[in-house]
Short mmCIF file of C-alpha atoms and ligand atoms in Angstrom, two decimals:
data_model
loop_
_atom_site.label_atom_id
_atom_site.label_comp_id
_atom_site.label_asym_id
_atom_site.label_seq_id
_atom_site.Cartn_x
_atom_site.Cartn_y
_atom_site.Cartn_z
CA UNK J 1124 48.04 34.55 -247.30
CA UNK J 1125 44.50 35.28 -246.14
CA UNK J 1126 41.73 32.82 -246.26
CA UNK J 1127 38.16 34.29 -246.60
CA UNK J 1128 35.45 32.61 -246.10
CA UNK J 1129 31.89 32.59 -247.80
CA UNK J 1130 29.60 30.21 -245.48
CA UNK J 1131 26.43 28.30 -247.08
CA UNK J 1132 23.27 29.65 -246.84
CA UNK J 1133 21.19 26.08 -247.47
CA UNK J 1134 23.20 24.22 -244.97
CA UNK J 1135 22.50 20.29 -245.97
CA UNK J 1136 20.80 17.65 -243.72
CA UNK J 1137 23.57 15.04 -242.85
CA UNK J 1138 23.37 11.77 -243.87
CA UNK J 1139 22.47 8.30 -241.77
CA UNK J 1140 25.63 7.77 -239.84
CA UNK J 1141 25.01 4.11 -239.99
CA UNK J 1142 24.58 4.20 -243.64
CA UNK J 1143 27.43 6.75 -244.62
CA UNK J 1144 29.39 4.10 -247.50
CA UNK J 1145 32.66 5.61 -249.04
CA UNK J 1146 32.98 9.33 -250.75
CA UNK J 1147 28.92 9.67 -251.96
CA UNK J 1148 28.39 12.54 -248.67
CA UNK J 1149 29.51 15.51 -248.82
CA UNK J 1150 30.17 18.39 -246.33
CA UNK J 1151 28.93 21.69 -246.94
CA UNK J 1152 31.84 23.63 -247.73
CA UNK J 1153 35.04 23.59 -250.06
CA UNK J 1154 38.72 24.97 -250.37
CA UNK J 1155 40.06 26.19 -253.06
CA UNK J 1156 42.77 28.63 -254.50
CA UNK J 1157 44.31 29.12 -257.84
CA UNK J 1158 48.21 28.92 -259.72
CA UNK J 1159 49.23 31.46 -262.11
CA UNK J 1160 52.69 32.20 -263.08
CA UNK J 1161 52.56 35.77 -261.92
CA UNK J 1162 51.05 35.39 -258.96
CA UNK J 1163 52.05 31.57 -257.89
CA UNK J 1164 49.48 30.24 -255.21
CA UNK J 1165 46.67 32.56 -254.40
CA UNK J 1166 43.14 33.94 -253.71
CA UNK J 1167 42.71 30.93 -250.93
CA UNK J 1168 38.99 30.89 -249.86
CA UNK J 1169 36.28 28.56 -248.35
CA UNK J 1170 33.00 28.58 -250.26
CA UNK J 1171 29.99 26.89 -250.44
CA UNK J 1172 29.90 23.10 -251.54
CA UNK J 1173 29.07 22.88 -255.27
CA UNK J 1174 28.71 21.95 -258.69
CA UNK J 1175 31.83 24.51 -260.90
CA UNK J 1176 32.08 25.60 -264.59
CA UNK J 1177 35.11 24.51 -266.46
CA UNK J 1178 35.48 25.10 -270.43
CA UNK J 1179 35.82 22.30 -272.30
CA UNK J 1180 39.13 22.30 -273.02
CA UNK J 1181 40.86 22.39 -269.85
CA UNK J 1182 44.12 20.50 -269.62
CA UNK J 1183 43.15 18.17 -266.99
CA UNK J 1184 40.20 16.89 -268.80
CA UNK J 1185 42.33 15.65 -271.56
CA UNK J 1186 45.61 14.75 -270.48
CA UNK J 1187 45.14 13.90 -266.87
CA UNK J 1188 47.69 16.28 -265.15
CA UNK J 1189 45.97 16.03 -262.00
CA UNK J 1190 46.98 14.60 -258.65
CA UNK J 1191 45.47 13.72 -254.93
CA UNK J 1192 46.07 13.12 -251.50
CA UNK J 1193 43.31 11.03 -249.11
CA UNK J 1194 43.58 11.38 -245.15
CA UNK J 1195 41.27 11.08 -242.33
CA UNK J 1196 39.66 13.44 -239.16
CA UNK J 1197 38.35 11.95 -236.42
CA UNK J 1198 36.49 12.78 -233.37
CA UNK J 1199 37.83 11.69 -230.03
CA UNK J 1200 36.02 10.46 -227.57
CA UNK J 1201 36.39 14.03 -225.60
CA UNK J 1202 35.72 15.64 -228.49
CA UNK J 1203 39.00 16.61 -229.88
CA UNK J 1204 39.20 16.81 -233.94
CA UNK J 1205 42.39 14.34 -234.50
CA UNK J 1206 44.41 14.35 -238.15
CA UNK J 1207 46.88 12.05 -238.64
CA UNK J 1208 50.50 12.74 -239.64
CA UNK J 1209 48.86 15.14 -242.28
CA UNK J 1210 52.48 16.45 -242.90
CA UNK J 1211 53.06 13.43 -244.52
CA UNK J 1212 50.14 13.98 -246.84
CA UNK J 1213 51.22 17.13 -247.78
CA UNK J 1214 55.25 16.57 -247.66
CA UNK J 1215 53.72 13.25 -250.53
CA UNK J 1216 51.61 15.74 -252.47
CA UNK J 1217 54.93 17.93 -253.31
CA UNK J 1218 56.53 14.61 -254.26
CA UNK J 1219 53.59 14.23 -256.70
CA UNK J 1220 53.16 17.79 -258.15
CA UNK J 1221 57.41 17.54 -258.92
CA UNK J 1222 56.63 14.35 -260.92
CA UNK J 1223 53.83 15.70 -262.51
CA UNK J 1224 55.22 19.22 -263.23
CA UNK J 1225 52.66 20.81 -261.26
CA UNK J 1226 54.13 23.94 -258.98
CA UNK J 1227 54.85 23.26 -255.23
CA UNK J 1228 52.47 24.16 -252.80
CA UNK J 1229 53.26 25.70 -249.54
CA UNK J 1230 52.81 22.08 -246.98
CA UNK J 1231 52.19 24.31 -243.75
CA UNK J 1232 50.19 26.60 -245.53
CA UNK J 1233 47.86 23.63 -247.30
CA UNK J 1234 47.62 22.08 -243.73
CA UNK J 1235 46.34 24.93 -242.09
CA UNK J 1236 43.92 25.41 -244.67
CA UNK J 1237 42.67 21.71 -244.31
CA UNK J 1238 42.33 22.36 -240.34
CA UNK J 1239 40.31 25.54 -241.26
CA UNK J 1240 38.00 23.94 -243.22
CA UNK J 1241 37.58 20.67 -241.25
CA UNK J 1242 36.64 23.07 -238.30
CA UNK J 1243 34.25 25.14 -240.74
CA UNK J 1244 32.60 21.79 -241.35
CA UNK J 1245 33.38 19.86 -237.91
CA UNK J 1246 29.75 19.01 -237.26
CA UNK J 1247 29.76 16.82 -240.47
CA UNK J 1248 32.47 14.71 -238.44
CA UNK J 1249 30.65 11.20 -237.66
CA UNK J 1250 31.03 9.78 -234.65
CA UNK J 1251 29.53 6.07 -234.52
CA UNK J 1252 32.65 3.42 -234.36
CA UNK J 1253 34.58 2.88 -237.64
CA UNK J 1254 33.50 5.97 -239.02
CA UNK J 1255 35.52 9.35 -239.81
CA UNK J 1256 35.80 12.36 -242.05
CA UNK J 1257 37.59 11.78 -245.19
CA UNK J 1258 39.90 14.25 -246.98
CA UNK J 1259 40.83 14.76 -250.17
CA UNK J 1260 42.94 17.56 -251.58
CA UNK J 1261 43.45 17.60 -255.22
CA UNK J 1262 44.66 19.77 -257.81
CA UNK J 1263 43.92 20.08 -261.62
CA UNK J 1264 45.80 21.97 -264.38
CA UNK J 1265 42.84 24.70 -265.72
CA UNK J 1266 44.65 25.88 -268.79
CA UNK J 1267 42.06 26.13 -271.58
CA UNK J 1268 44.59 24.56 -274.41
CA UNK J 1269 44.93 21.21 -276.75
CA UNK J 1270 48.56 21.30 -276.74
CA UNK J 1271 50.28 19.31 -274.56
CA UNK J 1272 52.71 20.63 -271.86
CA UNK J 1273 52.55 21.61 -268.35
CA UNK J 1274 49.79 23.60 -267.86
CA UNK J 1275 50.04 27.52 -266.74
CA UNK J 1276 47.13 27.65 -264.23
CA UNK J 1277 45.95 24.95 -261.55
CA UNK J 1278 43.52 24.90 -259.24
CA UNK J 1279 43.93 23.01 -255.07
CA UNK J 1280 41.23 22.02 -253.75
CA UNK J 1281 40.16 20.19 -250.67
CA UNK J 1282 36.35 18.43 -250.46
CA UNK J 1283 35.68 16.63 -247.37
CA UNK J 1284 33.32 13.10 -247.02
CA UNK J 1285 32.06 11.41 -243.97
CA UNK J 1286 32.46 7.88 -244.35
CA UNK J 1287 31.45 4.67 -242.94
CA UNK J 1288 33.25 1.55 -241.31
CA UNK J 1289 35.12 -0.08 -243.84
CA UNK J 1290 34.27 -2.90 -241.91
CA UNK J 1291 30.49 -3.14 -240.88
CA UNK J 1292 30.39 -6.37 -239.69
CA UNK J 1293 34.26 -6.17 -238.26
CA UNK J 1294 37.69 -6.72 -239.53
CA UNK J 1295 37.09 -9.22 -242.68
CA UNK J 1296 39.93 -11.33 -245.18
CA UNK J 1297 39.64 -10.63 -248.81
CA UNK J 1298 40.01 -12.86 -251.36
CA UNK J 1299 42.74 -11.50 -253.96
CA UNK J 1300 43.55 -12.11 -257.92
CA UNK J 1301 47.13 -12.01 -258.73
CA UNK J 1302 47.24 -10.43 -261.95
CA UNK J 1303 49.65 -11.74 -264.59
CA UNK J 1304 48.70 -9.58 -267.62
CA UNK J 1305 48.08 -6.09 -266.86
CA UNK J 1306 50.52 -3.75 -264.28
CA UNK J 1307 50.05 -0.72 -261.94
CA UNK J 1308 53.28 0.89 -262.66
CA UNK J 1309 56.91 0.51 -264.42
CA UNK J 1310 60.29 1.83 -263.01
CA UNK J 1311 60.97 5.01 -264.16
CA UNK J 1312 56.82 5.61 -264.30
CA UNK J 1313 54.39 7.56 -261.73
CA UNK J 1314 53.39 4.37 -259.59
CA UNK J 1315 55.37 5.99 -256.59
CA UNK J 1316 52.92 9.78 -256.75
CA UNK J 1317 48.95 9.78 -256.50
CA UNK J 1318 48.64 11.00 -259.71
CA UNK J 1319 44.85 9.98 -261.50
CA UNK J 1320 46.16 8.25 -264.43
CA UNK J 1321 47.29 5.08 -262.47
CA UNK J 1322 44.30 4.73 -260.97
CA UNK J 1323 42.17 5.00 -264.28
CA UNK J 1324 44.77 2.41 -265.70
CA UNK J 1325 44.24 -0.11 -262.89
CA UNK J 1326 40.24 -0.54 -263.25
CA UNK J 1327 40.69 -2.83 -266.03
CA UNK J 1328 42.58 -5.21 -264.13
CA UNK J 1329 40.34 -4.88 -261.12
CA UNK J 1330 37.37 -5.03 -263.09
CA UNK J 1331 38.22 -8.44 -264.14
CA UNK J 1332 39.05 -9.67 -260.87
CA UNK J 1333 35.82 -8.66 -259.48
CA UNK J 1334 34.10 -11.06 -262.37
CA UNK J 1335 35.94 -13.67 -261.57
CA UNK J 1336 34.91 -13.65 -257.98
CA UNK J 1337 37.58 -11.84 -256.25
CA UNK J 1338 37.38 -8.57 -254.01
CA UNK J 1339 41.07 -6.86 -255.59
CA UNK J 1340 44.17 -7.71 -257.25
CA UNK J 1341 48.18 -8.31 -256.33
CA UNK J 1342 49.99 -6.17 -258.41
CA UNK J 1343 53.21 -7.71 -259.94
CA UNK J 1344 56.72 -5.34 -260.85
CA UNK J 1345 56.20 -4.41 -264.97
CA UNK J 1346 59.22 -6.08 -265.94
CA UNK J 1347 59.57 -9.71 -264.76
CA UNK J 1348 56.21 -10.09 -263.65
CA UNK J 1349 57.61 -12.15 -260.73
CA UNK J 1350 58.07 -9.41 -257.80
CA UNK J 1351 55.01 -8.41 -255.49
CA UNK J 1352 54.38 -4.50 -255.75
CA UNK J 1353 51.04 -3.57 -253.99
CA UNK J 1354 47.21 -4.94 -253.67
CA UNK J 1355 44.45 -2.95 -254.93
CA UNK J 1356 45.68 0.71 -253.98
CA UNK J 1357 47.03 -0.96 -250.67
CA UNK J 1358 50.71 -1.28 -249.91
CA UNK J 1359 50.88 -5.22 -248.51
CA UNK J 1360 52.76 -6.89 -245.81
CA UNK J 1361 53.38 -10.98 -245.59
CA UNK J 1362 54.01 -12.35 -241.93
CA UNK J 1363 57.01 -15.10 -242.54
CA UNK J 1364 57.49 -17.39 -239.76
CA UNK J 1365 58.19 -14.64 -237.18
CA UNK J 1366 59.47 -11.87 -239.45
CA UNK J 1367 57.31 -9.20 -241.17
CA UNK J 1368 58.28 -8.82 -244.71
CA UNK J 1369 56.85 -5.90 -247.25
CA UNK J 1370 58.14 -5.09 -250.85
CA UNK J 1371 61.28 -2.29 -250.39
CA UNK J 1372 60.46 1.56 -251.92
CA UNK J 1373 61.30 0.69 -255.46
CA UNK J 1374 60.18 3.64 -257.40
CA UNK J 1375 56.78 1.73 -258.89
CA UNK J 1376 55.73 1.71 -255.35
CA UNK J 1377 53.90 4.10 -253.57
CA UNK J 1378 54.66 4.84 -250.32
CA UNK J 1379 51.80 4.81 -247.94
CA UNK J 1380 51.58 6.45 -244.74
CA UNK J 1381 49.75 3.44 -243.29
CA UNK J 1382 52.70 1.43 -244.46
CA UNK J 1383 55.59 3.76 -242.55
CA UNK J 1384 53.47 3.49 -239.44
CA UNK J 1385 53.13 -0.15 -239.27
CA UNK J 1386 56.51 -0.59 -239.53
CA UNK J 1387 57.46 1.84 -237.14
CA UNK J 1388 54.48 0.55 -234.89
CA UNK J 1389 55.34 -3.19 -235.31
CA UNK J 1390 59.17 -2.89 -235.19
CA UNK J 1391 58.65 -1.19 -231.33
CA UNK J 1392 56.97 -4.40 -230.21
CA UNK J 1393 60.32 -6.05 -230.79
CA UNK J 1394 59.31 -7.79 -234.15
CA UNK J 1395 61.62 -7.71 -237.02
CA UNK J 1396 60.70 -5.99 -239.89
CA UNK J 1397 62.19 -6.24 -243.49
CA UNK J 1398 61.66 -4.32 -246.77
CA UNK J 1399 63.37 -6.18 -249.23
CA UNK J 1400 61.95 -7.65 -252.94
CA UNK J 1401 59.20 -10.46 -252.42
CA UNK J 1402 58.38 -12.91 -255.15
CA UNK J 1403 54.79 -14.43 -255.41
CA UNK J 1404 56.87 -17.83 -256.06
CA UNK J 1405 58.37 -16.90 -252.60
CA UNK J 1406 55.19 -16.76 -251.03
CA UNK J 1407 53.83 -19.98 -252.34
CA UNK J 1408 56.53 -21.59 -251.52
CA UNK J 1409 56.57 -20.10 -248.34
CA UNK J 1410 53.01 -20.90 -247.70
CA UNK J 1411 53.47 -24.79 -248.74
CA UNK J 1412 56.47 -25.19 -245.65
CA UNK J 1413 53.57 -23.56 -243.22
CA UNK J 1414 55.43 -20.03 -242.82
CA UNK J 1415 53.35 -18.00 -244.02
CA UNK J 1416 51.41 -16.57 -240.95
CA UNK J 1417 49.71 -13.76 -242.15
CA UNK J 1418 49.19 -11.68 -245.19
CA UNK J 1419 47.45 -7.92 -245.33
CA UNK J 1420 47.24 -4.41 -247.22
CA UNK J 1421 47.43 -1.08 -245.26
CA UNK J 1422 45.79 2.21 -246.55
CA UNK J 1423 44.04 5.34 -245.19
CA UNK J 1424 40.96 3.76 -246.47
CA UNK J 1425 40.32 0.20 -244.68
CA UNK J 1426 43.50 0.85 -242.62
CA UNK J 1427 44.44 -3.08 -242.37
CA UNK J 1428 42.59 -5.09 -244.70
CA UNK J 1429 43.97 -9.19 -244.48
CA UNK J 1430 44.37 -11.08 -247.17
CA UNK J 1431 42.52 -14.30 -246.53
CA UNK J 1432 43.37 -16.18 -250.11
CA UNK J 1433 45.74 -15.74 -252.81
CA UNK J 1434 45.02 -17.12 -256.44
CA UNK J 1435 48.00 -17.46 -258.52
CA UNK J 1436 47.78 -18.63 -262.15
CA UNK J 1437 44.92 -20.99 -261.63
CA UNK J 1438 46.26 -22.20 -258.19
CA UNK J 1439 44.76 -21.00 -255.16
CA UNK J 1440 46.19 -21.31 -251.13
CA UNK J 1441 44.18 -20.24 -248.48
CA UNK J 1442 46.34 -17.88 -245.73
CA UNK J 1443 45.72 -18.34 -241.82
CA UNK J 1444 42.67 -20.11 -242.98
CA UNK J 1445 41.01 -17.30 -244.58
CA UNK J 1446 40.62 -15.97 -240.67
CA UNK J 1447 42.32 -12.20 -239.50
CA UNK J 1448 45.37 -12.92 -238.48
CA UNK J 1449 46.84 -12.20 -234.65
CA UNK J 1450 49.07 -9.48 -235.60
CA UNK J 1451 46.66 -8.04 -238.36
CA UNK J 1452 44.00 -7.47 -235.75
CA UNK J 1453 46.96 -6.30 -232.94
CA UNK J 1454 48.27 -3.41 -235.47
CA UNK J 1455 44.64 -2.45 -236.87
CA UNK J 1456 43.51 -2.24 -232.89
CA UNK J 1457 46.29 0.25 -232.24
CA UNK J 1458 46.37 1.95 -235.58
CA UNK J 1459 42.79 3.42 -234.89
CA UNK J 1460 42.97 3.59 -231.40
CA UNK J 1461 45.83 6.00 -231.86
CA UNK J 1462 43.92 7.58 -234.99
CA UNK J 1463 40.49 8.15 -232.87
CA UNK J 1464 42.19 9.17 -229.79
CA UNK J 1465 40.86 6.60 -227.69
CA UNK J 1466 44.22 4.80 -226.87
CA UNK J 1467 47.66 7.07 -226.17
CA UNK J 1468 49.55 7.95 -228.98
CA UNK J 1469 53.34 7.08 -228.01
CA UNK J 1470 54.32 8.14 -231.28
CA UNK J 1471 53.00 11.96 -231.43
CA UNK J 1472 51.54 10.60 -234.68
CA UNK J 1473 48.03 12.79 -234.34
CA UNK J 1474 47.36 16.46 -234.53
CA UNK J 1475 44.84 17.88 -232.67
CA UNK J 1476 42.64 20.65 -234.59
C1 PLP D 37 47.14 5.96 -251.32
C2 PLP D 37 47.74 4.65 -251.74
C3 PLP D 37 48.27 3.73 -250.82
C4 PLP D 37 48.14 3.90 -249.32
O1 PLP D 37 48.72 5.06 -248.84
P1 PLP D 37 48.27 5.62 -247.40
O2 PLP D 37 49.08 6.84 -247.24
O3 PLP D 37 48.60 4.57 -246.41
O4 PLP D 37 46.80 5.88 -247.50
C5 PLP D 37 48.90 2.59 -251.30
N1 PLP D 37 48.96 2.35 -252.62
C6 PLP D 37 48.44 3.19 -253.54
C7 PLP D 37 48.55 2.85 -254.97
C8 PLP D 37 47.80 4.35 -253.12
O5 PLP D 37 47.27 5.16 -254.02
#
């Protein structure tokens, strides 16, 4: 399939790099193409950045049959435009579209469409430390109809974002709310696909954290309330004495890229690495013998983010004394060394544009 191309006339003045925050900037151009049952995938074009039309009774708007993906480009210091492991994205947005009854898309087809328009756009790349360009591919159902099934039509598109450090001032523990009442996700539910719904039905719970003073919550399994699942939209890992422990695939997990490469990145420095069911009673427990090292989330977004305190039904314990912990720092140092091309990438993990 062709891609044409329609460039802007009223290119935009880019933003402050110093200033950039997370997904308010955007490039000048887009990527879209459309699903119909007689023609599948199709008419695949770049156009200007802007504002569409939908009728009000599109599918998506009502029923949420929508889904996402969220990577990163990055400039190298030699100037090389890096991705990394997009085919991971895109092999995790099939996974999504099957759950959500949304038609496959062609993963090498997608990719090469993201490269095309992250090259359109390159000069919106920043390059000031922390920063990179942020993109999100999405789709939405388009059908114009109340009823509710699978829509007929859908449109992909991709939207690009320069965005800041996560960490201005450096690599920084959170303080986290486990939450006891509401849950992300049930077996048998969509917690392990980026589909919109769970994130709409997890700002309650975070909104409620944030009033009572804490930065996100630990997510809990939907039945028991007893196993940990993820933090915030972060998959999490617990340093135990000298073993790294995270929650095992489970179905109401989702499985983050940034998770798979810490564990392939931490298990090659000889440290052993489990993926098994965690308790929070585990962890407290663990915490009051002194084992518990370290604790941390791991997403596209902050990349590592530690966990620097843990409240737990009114009791609170403070991990590695609210301070980054050794290995924390060590994985987050490589992890975007490797992503910005500044330090060899032993893995093959990045893709140059
Ligand atoms: C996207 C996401 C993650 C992290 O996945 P990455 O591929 O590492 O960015 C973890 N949990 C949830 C709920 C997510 O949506």
């Amino acid at each position: 399939m062709e891609i044409t191309v329609q460039k802007t006339d009223n290119p935009k003045e880019k933003p402050d790099q110093g200033n950039l925050g997370f997904g308010t900037n955007f490039t000048d151009h887009m990527f879209i193409m459309d699903y119909s049952k007689d023609k599948g995938w199709h008419d695949a074009r770049i156009v200007p950045y802007g504002p569409m039309k939908f009728d009000p009774a599109m599918a998506t708007l009502h029923y949420g049959q929508a889904v996402f993906e969220g990577m990163k480009a990055y400039k190298s210091p030699d100037n090389r435009i890096l991705l990394f492991r997009p085919e991971k994205n895109m092999e995790r947005l099939n996974n999504t579209n099957d759950r959500m009854c949304i038609p496959r898309i062609d993963e090498e087809f997608c990719l090469e469409a993201i490269k095309k328009l992250v090259n359109i756009d390159k000069e919106w790349i920043p390059t000031a430390p922390g920063t990179s360009l942020y993109i999100r591919p999405f789709i939405i159902a388009t059908d114009k109809y109340l009823g509710l099934k699978p829509s007929s039509t859908y449109k992909f598109m991709v939207i690009l974002s320069p965005v800041g450090a996560y960490y201005p001032q450096g690599v920084n523990p959170v303080e986290i709310y486990v939450e006891n009442e509401y849950v992300r996700a049930v077996p048998g539910g969509t917690g392990h696909v980026k589909t919109s719904g769970n994130y709409a039905a997890s700002l309650k719970a975070q909104a409620e954290a944030s009033a009572r003073g804490y930065v996100q919550v630990l997510w809990l399994d939907g039945l028991e309330r007893k196993y940990i699942e993820e933090v915030g939209s972060m998959n999490v890992f617990f340093k135990i004495d000298s073993e790294l422990v995270t929650p095992a695939l489970v179905g109401s997990i989702l499985p983050g890229v940034t998770r798979d490469s810490t564990i392939e990145l931490v298990k090659s420095w000889g440290i052993k690495v489990t993926e098994r069911r965690v308790s929070i009673a585990e962890i407290f427990e663990e915490h009051k013998k002194g084992r518990l090292d370290e604790a941390f989330g791991t997403g596209t977004a902050a990349v590592i983010s530690p966990i620097g305190e843990l409240n737990w039904e009114g009791r609170s314990i403070k991990v590695n004394d609210g301070k980054t912990g050794r290995l924390a720092e060590r994985i987050y140092q490589k992890l975007t060394g490797i992503q910005t091309g500044e330090l060899e990438d032993d893995f093959g993990w990045t893709e140059k544009i």
